[in-house]
Tab-separated table of C-alpha atoms in Angstrom:
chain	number	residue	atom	x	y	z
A	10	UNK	CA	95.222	86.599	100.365
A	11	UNK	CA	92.521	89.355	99.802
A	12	UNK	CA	91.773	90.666	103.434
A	13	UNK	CA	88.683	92.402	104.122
A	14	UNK	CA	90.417	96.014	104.237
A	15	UNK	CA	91.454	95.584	101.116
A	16	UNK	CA	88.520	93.798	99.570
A	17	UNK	CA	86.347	96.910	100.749
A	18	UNK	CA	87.856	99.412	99.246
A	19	UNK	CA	88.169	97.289	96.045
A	20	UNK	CA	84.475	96.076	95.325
A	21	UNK	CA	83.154	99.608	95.148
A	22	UNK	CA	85.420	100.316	91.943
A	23	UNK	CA	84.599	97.212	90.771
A	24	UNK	CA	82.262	97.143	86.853
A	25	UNK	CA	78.882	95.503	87.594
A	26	UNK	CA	79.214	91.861	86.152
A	27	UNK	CA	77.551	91.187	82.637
A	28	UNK	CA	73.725	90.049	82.576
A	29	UNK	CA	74.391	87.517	80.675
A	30	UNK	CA	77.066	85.186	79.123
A	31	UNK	CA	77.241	84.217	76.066
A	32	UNK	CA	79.807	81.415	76.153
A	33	UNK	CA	78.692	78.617	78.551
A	34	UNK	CA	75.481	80.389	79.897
A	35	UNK	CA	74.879	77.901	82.573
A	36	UNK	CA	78.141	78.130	84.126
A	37	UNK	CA	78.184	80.383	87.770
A	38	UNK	CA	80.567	83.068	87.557
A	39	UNK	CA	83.452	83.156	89.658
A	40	UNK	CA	83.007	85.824	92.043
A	41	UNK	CA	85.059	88.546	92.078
A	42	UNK	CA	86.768	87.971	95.633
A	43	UNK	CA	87.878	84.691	94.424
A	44	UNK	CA	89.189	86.013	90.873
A	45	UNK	CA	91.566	88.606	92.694
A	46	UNK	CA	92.498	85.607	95.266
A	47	UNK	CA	94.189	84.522	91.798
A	48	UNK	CA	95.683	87.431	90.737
A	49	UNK	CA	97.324	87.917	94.482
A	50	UNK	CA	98.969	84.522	94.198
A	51	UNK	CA	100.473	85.413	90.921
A	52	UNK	CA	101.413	88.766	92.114
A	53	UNK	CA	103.591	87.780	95.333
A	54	UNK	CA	105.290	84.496	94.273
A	55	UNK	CA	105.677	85.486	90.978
A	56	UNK	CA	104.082	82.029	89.385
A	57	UNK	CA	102.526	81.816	85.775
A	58	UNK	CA	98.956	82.362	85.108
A	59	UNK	CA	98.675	78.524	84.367
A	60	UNK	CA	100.339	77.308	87.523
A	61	UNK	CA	97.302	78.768	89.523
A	62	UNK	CA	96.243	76.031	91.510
A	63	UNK	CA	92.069	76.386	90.874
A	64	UNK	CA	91.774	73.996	93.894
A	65	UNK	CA	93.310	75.987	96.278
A	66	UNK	CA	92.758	79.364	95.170
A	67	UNK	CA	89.091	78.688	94.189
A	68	UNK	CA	89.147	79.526	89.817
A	69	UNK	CA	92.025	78.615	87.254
A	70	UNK	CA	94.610	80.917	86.205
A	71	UNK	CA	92.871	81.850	82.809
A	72	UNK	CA	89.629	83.490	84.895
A	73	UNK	CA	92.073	85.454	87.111
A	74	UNK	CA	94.553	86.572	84.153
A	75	UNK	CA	90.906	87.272	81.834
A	76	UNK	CA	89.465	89.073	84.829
A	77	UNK	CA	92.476	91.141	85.797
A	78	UNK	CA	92.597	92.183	82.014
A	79	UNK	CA	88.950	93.626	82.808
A	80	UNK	CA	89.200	94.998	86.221
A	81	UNK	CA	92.939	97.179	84.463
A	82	UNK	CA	90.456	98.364	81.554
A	83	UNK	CA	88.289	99.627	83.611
A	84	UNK	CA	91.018	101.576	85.891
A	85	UNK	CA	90.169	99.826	88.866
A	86	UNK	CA	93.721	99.456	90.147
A	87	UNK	CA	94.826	102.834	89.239
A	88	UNK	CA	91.693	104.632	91.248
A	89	UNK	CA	92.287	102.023	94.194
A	90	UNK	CA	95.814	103.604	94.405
A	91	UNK	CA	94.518	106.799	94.103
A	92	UNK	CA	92.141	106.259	96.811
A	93	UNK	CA	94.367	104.520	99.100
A	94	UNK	CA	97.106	107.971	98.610
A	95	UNK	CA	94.089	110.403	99.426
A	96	UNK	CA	93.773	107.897	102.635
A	97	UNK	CA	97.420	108.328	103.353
A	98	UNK	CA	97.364	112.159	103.048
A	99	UNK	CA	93.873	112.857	105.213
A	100	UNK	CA	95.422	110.399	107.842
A	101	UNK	CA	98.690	113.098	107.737
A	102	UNK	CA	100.747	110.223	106.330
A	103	UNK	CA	101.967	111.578	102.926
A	104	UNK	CA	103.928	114.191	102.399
A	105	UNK	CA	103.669	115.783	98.879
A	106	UNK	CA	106.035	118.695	99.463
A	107	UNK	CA	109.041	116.846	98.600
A	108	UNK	CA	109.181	113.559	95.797
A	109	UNK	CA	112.388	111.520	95.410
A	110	UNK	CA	112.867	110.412	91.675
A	111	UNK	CA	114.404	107.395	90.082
A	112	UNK	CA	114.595	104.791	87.424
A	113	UNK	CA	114.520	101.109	87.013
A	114	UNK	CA	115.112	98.691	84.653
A	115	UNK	CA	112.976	95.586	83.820
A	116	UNK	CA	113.494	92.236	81.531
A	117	UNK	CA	110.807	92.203	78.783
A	118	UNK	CA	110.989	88.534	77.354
A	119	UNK	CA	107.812	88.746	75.579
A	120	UNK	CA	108.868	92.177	74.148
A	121	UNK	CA	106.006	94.239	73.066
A	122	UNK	CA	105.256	97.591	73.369
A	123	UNK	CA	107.645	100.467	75.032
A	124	UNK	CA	110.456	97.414	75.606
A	125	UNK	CA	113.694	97.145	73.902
A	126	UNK	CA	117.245	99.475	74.001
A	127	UNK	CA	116.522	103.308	73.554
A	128	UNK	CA	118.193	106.337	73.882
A	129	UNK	CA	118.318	108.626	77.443
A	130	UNK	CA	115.192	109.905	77.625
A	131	UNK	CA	115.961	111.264	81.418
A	132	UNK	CA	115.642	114.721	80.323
A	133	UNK	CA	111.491	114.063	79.466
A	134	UNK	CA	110.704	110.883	82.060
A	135	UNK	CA	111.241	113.313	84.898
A	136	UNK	CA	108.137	116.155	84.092
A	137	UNK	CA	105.905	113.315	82.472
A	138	UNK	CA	106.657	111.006	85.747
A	139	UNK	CA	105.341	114.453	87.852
A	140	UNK	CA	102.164	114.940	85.280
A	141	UNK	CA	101.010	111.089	86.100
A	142	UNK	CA	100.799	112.010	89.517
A	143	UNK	CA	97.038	111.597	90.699
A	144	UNK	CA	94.909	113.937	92.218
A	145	UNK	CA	94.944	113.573	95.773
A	146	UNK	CA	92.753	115.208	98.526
A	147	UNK	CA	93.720	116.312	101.737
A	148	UNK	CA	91.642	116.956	104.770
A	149	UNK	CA	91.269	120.496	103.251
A	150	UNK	CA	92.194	122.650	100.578
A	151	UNK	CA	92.391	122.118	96.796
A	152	UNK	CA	93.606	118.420	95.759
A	153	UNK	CA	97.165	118.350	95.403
A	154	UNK	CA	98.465	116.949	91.784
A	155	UNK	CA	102.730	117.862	91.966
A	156	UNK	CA	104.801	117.781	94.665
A	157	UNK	CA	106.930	121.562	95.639
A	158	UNK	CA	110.166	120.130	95.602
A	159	UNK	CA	112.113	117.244	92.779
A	160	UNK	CA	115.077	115.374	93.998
A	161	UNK	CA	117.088	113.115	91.792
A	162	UNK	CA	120.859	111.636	90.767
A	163	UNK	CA	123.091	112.616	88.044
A	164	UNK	CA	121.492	110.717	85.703
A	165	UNK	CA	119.099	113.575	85.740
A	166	UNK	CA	121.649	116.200	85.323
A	167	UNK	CA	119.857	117.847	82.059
A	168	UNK	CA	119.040	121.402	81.797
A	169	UNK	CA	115.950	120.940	79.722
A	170	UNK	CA	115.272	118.566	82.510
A	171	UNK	CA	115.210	121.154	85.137
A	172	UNK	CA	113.710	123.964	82.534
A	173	UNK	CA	110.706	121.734	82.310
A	174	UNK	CA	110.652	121.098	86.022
A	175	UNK	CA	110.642	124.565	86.769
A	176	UNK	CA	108.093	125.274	84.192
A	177	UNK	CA	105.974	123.004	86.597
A	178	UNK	CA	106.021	124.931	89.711
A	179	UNK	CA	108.841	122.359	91.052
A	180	UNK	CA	112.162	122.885	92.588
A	181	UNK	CA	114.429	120.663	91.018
A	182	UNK	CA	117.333	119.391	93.333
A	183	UNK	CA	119.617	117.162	91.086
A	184	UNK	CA	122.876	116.020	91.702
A	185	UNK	CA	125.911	117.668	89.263
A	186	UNK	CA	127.743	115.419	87.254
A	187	UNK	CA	131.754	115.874	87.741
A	188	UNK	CA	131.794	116.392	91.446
A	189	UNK	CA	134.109	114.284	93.175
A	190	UNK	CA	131.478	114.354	96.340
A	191	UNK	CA	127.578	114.115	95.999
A	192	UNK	CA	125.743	116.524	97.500
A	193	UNK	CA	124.293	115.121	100.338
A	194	UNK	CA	121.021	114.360	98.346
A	195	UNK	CA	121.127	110.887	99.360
A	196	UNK	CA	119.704	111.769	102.986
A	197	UNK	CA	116.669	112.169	101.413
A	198	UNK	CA	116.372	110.331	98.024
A	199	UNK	CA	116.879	107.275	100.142
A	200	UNK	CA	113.099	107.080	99.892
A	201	UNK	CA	112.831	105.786	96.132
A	202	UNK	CA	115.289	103.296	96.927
A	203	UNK	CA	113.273	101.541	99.671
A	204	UNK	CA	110.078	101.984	97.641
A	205	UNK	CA	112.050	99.503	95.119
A	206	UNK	CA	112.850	97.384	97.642
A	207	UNK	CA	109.265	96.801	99.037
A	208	UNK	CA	108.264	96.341	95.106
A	209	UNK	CA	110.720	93.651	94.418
A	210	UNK	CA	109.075	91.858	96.902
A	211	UNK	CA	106.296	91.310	94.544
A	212	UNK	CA	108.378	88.816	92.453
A	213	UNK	CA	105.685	89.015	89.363
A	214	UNK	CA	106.941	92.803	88.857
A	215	UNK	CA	110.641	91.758	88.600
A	216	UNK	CA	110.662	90.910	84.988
A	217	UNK	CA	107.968	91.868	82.903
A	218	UNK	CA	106.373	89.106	81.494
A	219	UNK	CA	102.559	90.677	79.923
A	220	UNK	CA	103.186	92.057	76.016
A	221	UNK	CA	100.916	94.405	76.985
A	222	UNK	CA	102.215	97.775	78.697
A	223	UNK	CA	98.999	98.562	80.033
A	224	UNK	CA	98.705	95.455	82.258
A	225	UNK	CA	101.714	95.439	83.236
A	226	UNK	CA	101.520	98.564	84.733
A	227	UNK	CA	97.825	97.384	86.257
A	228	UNK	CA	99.990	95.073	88.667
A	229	UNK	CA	102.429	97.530	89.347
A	230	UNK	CA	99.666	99.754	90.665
A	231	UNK	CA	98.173	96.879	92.738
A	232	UNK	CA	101.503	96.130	94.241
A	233	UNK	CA	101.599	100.259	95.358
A	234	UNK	CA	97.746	99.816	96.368
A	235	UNK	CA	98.960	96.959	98.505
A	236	UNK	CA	101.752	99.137	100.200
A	237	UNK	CA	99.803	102.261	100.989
A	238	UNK	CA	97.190	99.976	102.323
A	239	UNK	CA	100.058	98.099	104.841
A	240	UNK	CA	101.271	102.000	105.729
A	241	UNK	CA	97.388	102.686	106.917
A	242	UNK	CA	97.386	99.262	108.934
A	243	UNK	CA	101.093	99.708	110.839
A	244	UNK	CA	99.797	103.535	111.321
A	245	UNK	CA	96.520	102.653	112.960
């Protein structure tokens, strides 16, 4: 479940392991490889942490969900994805001229942080979604951090939302509420919806199950690592 491809590009961004443990010092440490074999099965099926089978997968669910916790503090799944985008643009497979926008909606049964009914916040989500954007290198020039062009639905139909774009350096092309016909923008925002698609597939991100944001969002940027990494392979 962790090919080598992947596996290479992970264990550089990987924390060194501690010197010592202080709970059950004679115990071997699971290696790494093995941990993220654990984390892998929960992420595609969409199982529990507990219903890792430590015979098969090689450590129990608790080591995987404890080192995953570890491996998301220390940013290693958002600089893998990072990585893996630069790969996509050097390799002339990423275009960053144009960016399809969209929304989704998640079950929190644990609740927690940022969970629960709010208000529209369309009108904000749609510049702050363009600031999280990493930096990404090319094969030359500057690194590129926004995209030139912002396409989106009605839901997105705010002027603030378009004031702030523009403030940004980006185009804004959203769809006008009240129009009996859309405006043809779904010839290219057809992009976000497949992106869903290919997430869903990771069953673990269909509901959110982790109280905390933060990891939650760790597998969500595994899942994307694990896409831009299958673009590279089908491209090659």
């Amino acid at each position: 479940m962790v090919p080598d491809d992947l596996w290479e590009r992970v264990a550089p961004l990987l924390p060194p392991a501690p010197e010592r443990r202080h709970r059950h010092p004679r115990r071997l440490r699971v290696p790494d490889r093995v941990a993220l074999v654990g984390t892998m099965y929960v992420l595609r099926p969409g199982v529990a942490w507990r219903d890792v089978p430590a015979e098969t997968v090689g450590c129990s669910g608790v080591t995987a969900w404890r080192r995953r916790r570890e491996r998301t503090e220390a940013s290693v799944w958002r600089r893998l994805h990072a990585a893996l985008l630069t790969e996509l643009r050097r390799a002339g497979l990423l275009d960053l001229d144009d960016c399809s926008l969209d929304g989704t909606h998640l079950r929190a049964l644990r609740g927690g942080i940022r969970s629960g009914p709010r208000p529209s916040t369309a009108p904000v989500p749609a510049p702050s979604t363009t600031d999280a954007v990493p930096s990404i290198r090319g094969p030359r020039g500057r690194p590129r951090r926004k995209p030139q062009r912002l396409y989106a639905d009605r839901g997105y139909d705010f002027d603030k939302c378009r004031r702030l774009l523009w403030k940004r350096g980006i185009k804004p092309f959203i769809a006008r509420r009240g129009f009996a016909h859309g405006p043809g923008l779904g010839k290219v925002r057809w992009v976000v919806e497949r992106a869903f698609a290919w997430l869903h597939q990771f069953k673990r991100l269909r509901t959110r199950y982790e109280r905390r944001a933060d990891l939650h969002q760790g597998l969500l940027e595994l899942a994307c690592s694990l896409i831009c990494l299958r673009r590279l392979r089908t491209s090659s």
